[in-house]
């Protein structure tokens, strides 16, 4: 029997990384992508998309595109990557984010029913943004959810919640409470997919990814990819601007580690009650990563400017022990090494998504 995997958003950063592995496990690999100009300025098939992968251009929000696709493609597994991902951009383009992330998902599900093409499994690439500011703990060990930092709070330079320390994100312990439109759409996506899959006997496998970076990411998209943005500033020997007080914490996870985790989920995971948290397990300050990149290029020291962005969370890191155990997986590239790999790729000419 021919086995087929369909990857929505399959010509994107993560899709291209997956394309190097999936043909080893499936007879047919189909990438479905609209080649949005924000990611693909020339709207052509990316050079990084493995030649063994079929590419079909189409929009996940358009029913007719799904009809055209599913007339020929009968997927055993769907990997749902297609999404709008800009946290800040989602505040001013909320409809676009909701349409792609929420309606795009429901169009996928409706089309699978319409064509009687239910897969065995759907793997969703969700986001750490669903947690929002997450859970914080006080000196007595009492856990609370302080919620979104207000504009007034940020304007006054109050970056943290007084007397509280943030806990790492872990899906079995930290409740989602998104602070951005983007995060809200990703949480809706999770809930819709889980409810639909369990009702129709399809296996849902949910991942919550931390900040993914590495060779292959778009260098032209101003709304995602802070590591590549810093690298391009430093390569030009410009000062890297650092927001707030520099102590914003993120878990930067290397693209190959993300691809390996997703493949493990595709091949081996059953339905997971709690989403897999995928990160490096290492929280890194924005000032530190800016410093690593500046040092690599011999650029001026990064400059803290006190600016902020509404919807951004103060600290985002992950506890990945449960994901490591369930997926027989572990991250291999920590941030100090990953930054060097990214910078070398940029220096070599960066055959990024086009």
JSON list of C-alpha atoms in Angstrom, two decimals, residues 187-305:
[
{"chain": "A", "resi": 187, "resn": "UNK", "atom": "CA", "xyz": [-4.77, 27.65, 21.17]},
{"chain": "A", "resi": 188, "resn": "UNK", "atom": "CA", "xyz": [-8.05, 27.67, 19.23]},
{"chain": "A", "resi": 189, "resn": "UNK", "atom": "CA", "xyz": [-6.34, 25.58, 16.58]},
{"chain": "A", "resi": 190, "resn": "UNK", "atom": "CA", "xyz": [-5.31, 23.02, 19.20]},
{"chain": "A", "resi": 191, "resn": "UNK", "atom": "CA", "xyz": [-8.80, 22.79, 20.69]},
{"chain": "A", "resi": 192, "resn": "UNK", "atom": "CA", "xyz": [-10.52, 22.48, 17.32]},
{"chain": "A", "resi": 193, "resn": "UNK", "atom": "CA", "xyz": [-8.17, 19.80, 16.08]},
{"chain": "A", "resi": 194, "resn": "UNK", "atom": "CA", "xyz": [-8.31, 17.71, 19.24]},
{"chain": "A", "resi": 195, "resn": "UNK", "atom": "CA", "xyz": [-12.13, 17.79, 19.39]},
{"chain": "A", "resi": 196, "resn": "UNK", "atom": "CA", "xyz": [-12.48, 16.89, 15.69]},
{"chain": "A", "resi": 197, "resn": "UNK", "atom": "CA", "xyz": [-9.91, 14.11, 15.77]},
{"chain": "A", "resi": 198, "resn": "UNK", "atom": "CA", "xyz": [-11.27, 12.39, 18.84]},
{"chain": "A", "resi": 199, "resn": "UNK", "atom": "CA", "xyz": [-14.81, 12.51, 17.43]},
{"chain": "A", "resi": 200, "resn": "UNK", "atom": "CA", "xyz": [-13.75, 11.01, 14.09]},
{"chain": "A", "resi": 201, "resn": "UNK", "atom": "CA", "xyz": [-11.21, 8.45, 15.35]},
{"chain": "A", "resi": 202, "resn": "UNK", "atom": "CA", "xyz": [-8.19, 10.29, 13.97]},
{"chain": "A", "resi": 203, "resn": "UNK", "atom": "CA", "xyz": [-5.06, 10.43, 16.13]},
{"chain": "A", "resi": 204, "resn": "UNK", "atom": "CA", "xyz": [-4.14, 14.01, 17.14]},
{"chain": "A", "resi": 205, "resn": "UNK", "atom": "CA", "xyz": [-0.50, 14.72, 18.00]},
{"chain": "A", "resi": 206, "resn": "UNK", "atom": "CA", "xyz": [0.14, 18.24, 19.29]},
{"chain": "A", "resi": 207, "resn": "UNK", "atom": "CA", "xyz": [3.47, 20.02, 19.58]},
{"chain": "A", "resi": 208, "resn": "UNK", "atom": "CA", "xyz": [4.20, 23.39, 21.21]},
{"chain": "A", "resi": 209, "resn": "UNK", "atom": "CA", "xyz": [7.38, 24.77, 19.73]},
{"chain": "A", "resi": 210, "resn": "UNK", "atom": "CA", "xyz": [9.64, 27.32, 21.37]},
{"chain": "A", "resi": 211, "resn": "UNK", "atom": "CA", "xyz": [11.62, 29.88, 19.27]},
{"chain": "A", "resi": 212, "resn": "UNK", "atom": "CA", "xyz": [12.82, 27.93, 16.24]},
{"chain": "A", "resi": 213, "resn": "UNK", "atom": "CA", "xyz": [15.92, 29.20, 14.44]},
{"chain": "A", "resi": 214, "resn": "UNK", "atom": "CA", "xyz": [18.69, 28.00, 12.17]},
{"chain": "A", "resi": 215, "resn": "UNK", "atom": "CA", "xyz": [19.85, 27.69, 8.56]},
{"chain": "A", "resi": 216, "resn": "UNK", "atom": "CA", "xyz": [17.00, 27.84, 6.08]},
{"chain": "A", "resi": 217, "resn": "UNK", "atom": "CA", "xyz": [14.84, 30.40, 7.83]},
{"chain": "A", "resi": 218, "resn": "UNK", "atom": "CA", "xyz": [13.54, 33.41, 5.96]},
{"chain": "A", "resi": 219, "resn": "UNK", "atom": "CA", "xyz": [15.86, 36.40, 6.16]},
{"chain": "A", "resi": 220, "resn": "UNK", "atom": "CA", "xyz": [13.30, 38.72, 4.58]},
{"chain": "A", "resi": 221, "resn": "UNK", "atom": "CA", "xyz": [10.43, 38.36, 7.06]},
{"chain": "A", "resi": 222, "resn": "UNK", "atom": "CA", "xyz": [10.61, 41.25, 9.57]},
{"chain": "A", "resi": 223, "resn": "UNK", "atom": "CA", "xyz": [8.07, 39.70, 11.94]},
{"chain": "A", "resi": 224, "resn": "UNK", "atom": "CA", "xyz": [9.78, 36.45, 12.89]},
{"chain": "A", "resi": 225, "resn": "UNK", "atom": "CA", "xyz": [13.30, 35.26, 13.53]},
{"chain": "A", "resi": 226, "resn": "UNK", "atom": "CA", "xyz": [15.02, 37.52, 16.04]},
{"chain": "A", "resi": 227, "resn": "UNK", "atom": "CA", "xyz": [18.23, 35.49, 15.80]},
{"chain": "A", "resi": 228, "resn": "UNK", "atom": "CA", "xyz": [18.56, 36.00, 12.06]},
{"chain": "A", "resi": 229, "resn": "UNK", "atom": "CA", "xyz": [17.65, 39.69, 12.46]},
{"chain": "A", "resi": 230, "resn": "UNK", "atom": "CA", "xyz": [20.42, 40.13, 15.03]},
{"chain": "A", "resi": 231, "resn": "UNK", "atom": "CA", "xyz": [22.87, 38.25, 12.80]},
{"chain": "A", "resi": 232, "resn": "UNK", "atom": "CA", "xyz": [22.20, 40.49, 9.82]},
{"chain": "A", "resi": 233, "resn": "UNK", "atom": "CA", "xyz": [22.65, 43.63, 11.94]},
{"chain": "A", "resi": 234, "resn": "UNK", "atom": "CA", "xyz": [25.92, 42.37, 13.38]},
{"chain": "A", "resi": 235, "resn": "UNK", "atom": "CA", "xyz": [27.22, 41.17, 10.01]},
{"chain": "A", "resi": 236, "resn": "UNK", "atom": "CA", "xyz": [26.79, 44.75, 8.80]},
{"chain": "A", "resi": 237, "resn": "UNK", "atom": "CA", "xyz": [28.75, 45.83, 11.92]},
{"chain": "A", "resi": 238, "resn": "UNK", "atom": "CA", "xyz": [25.72, 47.67, 13.23]},
{"chain": "A", "resi": 239, "resn": "UNK", "atom": "CA", "xyz": [24.62, 47.86, 16.86]},
{"chain": "A", "resi": 240, "resn": "UNK", "atom": "CA", "xyz": [22.05, 45.21, 17.78]},
{"chain": "A", "resi": 241, "resn": "UNK", "atom": "CA", "xyz": [19.08, 46.86, 19.53]},
{"chain": "A", "resi": 242, "resn": "UNK", "atom": "CA", "xyz": [17.87, 44.98, 22.62]},
{"chain": "A", "resi": 243, "resn": "UNK", "atom": "CA", "xyz": [14.38, 45.57, 24.03]},
{"chain": "A", "resi": 244, "resn": "UNK", "atom": "CA", "xyz": [13.31, 46.10, 27.65]},
{"chain": "A", "resi": 245, "resn": "UNK", "atom": "CA", "xyz": [16.29, 45.60, 29.97]},
{"chain": "A", "resi": 246, "resn": "UNK", "atom": "CA", "xyz": [17.84, 42.80, 27.95]},
{"chain": "A", "resi": 247, "resn": "UNK", "atom": "CA", "xyz": [16.59, 40.12, 30.32]},
{"chain": "A", "resi": 248, "resn": "UNK", "atom": "CA", "xyz": [13.74, 38.86, 28.19]},
{"chain": "A", "resi": 249, "resn": "UNK", "atom": "CA", "xyz": [14.12, 35.05, 28.28]},
{"chain": "A", "resi": 250, "resn": "UNK", "atom": "CA", "xyz": [13.54, 32.75, 25.34]},
{"chain": "A", "resi": 251, "resn": "UNK", "atom": "CA", "xyz": [14.20, 29.09, 24.62]},
{"chain": "A", "resi": 252, "resn": "UNK", "atom": "CA", "xyz": [15.91, 29.02, 21.23]},
{"chain": "A", "resi": 253, "resn": "UNK", "atom": "CA", "xyz": [15.58, 25.59, 19.63]},
{"chain": "A", "resi": 254, "resn": "UNK", "atom": "CA", "xyz": [17.58, 24.60, 16.58]},
{"chain": "A", "resi": 255, "resn": "UNK", "atom": "CA", "xyz": [15.71, 23.65, 13.43]},
{"chain": "A", "resi": 256, "resn": "UNK", "atom": "CA", "xyz": [17.20, 20.15, 13.10]},
{"chain": "A", "resi": 257, "resn": "UNK", "atom": "CA", "xyz": [16.13, 19.33, 16.65]},
{"chain": "A", "resi": 258, "resn": "UNK", "atom": "CA", "xyz": [12.59, 20.47, 15.87]},
{"chain": "A", "resi": 259, "resn": "UNK", "atom": "CA", "xyz": [12.46, 18.40, 12.68]},
{"chain": "A", "resi": 260, "resn": "UNK", "atom": "CA", "xyz": [13.69, 15.32, 14.53]},
{"chain": "A", "resi": 261, "resn": "UNK", "atom": "CA", "xyz": [11.02, 15.73, 17.22]},
{"chain": "A", "resi": 262, "resn": "UNK", "atom": "CA", "xyz": [8.23, 16.13, 14.68]},
{"chain": "A", "resi": 263, "resn": "UNK", "atom": "CA", "xyz": [9.34, 13.07, 12.73]},
{"chain": "A", "resi": 264, "resn": "UNK", "atom": "CA", "xyz": [9.29, 11.05, 15.95]},
{"chain": "A", "resi": 265, "resn": "UNK", "atom": "CA", "xyz": [5.74, 12.24, 16.55]},
{"chain": "A", "resi": 266, "resn": "UNK", "atom": "CA", "xyz": [4.72, 11.38, 13.00]},
{"chain": "A", "resi": 267, "resn": "UNK", "atom": "CA", "xyz": [6.15, 7.88, 13.13]},
{"chain": "A", "resi": 268, "resn": "UNK", "atom": "CA", "xyz": [5.73, 6.77, 16.71]},
{"chain": "A", "resi": 269, "resn": "UNK", "atom": "CA", "xyz": [3.37, 8.89, 18.82]},
{"chain": "A", "resi": 270, "resn": "UNK", "atom": "CA", "xyz": [-0.20, 8.06, 19.63]},
{"chain": "A", "resi": 271, "resn": "UNK", "atom": "CA", "xyz": [-2.65, 10.74, 20.68]},
{"chain": "A", "resi": 272, "resn": "UNK", "atom": "CA", "xyz": [-1.11, 12.90, 23.40]},
{"chain": "A", "resi": 273, "resn": "UNK", "atom": "CA", "xyz": [-3.30, 14.36, 26.12]},
{"chain": "A", "resi": 274, "resn": "UNK", "atom": "CA", "xyz": [-0.66, 16.99, 26.82]},
{"chain": "A", "resi": 275, "resn": "UNK", "atom": "CA", "xyz": [1.11, 18.72, 23.94]},
{"chain": "A", "resi": 276, "resn": "UNK", "atom": "CA", "xyz": [4.79, 17.97, 23.46]},
{"chain": "A", "resi": 277, "resn": "UNK", "atom": "CA", "xyz": [6.91, 20.92, 24.59]},
{"chain": "A", "resi": 278, "resn": "UNK", "atom": "CA", "xyz": [9.79, 21.22, 22.14]},
{"chain": "A", "resi": 279, "resn": "UNK", "atom": "CA", "xyz": [12.71, 23.48, 23.01]},
{"chain": "A", "resi": 280, "resn": "UNK", "atom": "CA", "xyz": [16.34, 23.27, 23.97]},
{"chain": "A", "resi": 281, "resn": "UNK", "atom": "CA", "xyz": [15.40, 23.20, 27.64]},
{"chain": "A", "resi": 282, "resn": "UNK", "atom": "CA", "xyz": [17.71, 26.18, 28.10]},
{"chain": "A", "resi": 283, "resn": "UNK", "atom": "CA", "xyz": [16.42, 29.68, 28.76]},
{"chain": "A", "resi": 284, "resn": "UNK", "atom": "CA", "xyz": [18.59, 32.38, 27.18]},
{"chain": "A", "resi": 285, "resn": "UNK", "atom": "CA", "xyz": [18.34, 36.13, 27.65]},
{"chain": "A", "resi": 286, "resn": "UNK", "atom": "CA", "xyz": [17.99, 38.30, 24.58]},
{"chain": "A", "resi": 287, "resn": "UNK", "atom": "CA", "xyz": [21.06, 40.23, 25.69]},
{"chain": "A", "resi": 288, "resn": "UNK", "atom": "CA", "xyz": [23.12, 37.05, 25.83]},
{"chain": "A", "resi": 289, "resn": "UNK", "atom": "CA", "xyz": [22.18, 35.86, 22.36]},
{"chain": "A", "resi": 290, "resn": "UNK", "atom": "CA", "xyz": [22.76, 39.36, 20.96]},
{"chain": "A", "resi": 291, "resn": "UNK", "atom": "CA", "xyz": [26.19, 39.33, 22.62]},
{"chain": "A", "resi": 292, "resn": "UNK", "atom": "CA", "xyz": [27.07, 35.93, 21.16]},
{"chain": "A", "resi": 293, "resn": "UNK", "atom": "CA", "xyz": [26.20, 37.15, 17.67]},
{"chain": "A", "resi": 294, "resn": "UNK", "atom": "CA", "xyz": [27.98, 40.50, 18.05]},
{"chain": "A", "resi": 295, "resn": "UNK", "atom": "CA", "xyz": [31.11, 38.71, 19.27]},
{"chain": "A", "resi": 296, "resn": "UNK", "atom": "CA", "xyz": [31.03, 36.33, 16.30]},
{"chain": "A", "resi": 297, "resn": "UNK", "atom": "CA", "xyz": [31.09, 39.21, 13.83]},
{"chain": "A", "resi": 298, "resn": "UNK", "atom": "CA", "xyz": [33.24, 41.60, 15.87]},
{"chain": "A", "resi": 299, "resn": "UNK", "atom": "CA", "xyz": [30.31, 44.03, 15.88]},
{"chain": "A", "resi": 300, "resn": "UNK", "atom": "CA", "xyz": [29.72, 46.75, 18.51]},
{"chain": "A", "resi": 301, "resn": "UNK", "atom": "CA", "xyz": [28.27, 45.65, 21.82]},
{"chain": "A", "resi": 302, "resn": "UNK", "atom": "CA", "xyz": [24.46, 45.31, 21.80]},
{"chain": "A", "resi": 303, "resn": "UNK", "atom": "CA", "xyz": [22.57, 48.31, 23.14]},
{"chain": "A", "resi": 304, "resn": "UNK", "atom": "CA", "xyz": [19.64, 48.05, 25.55]},
{"chain": "A", "resi": 305, "resn": "UNK", "atom": "CA", "xyz": [17.08, 50.62, 24.45]}
]
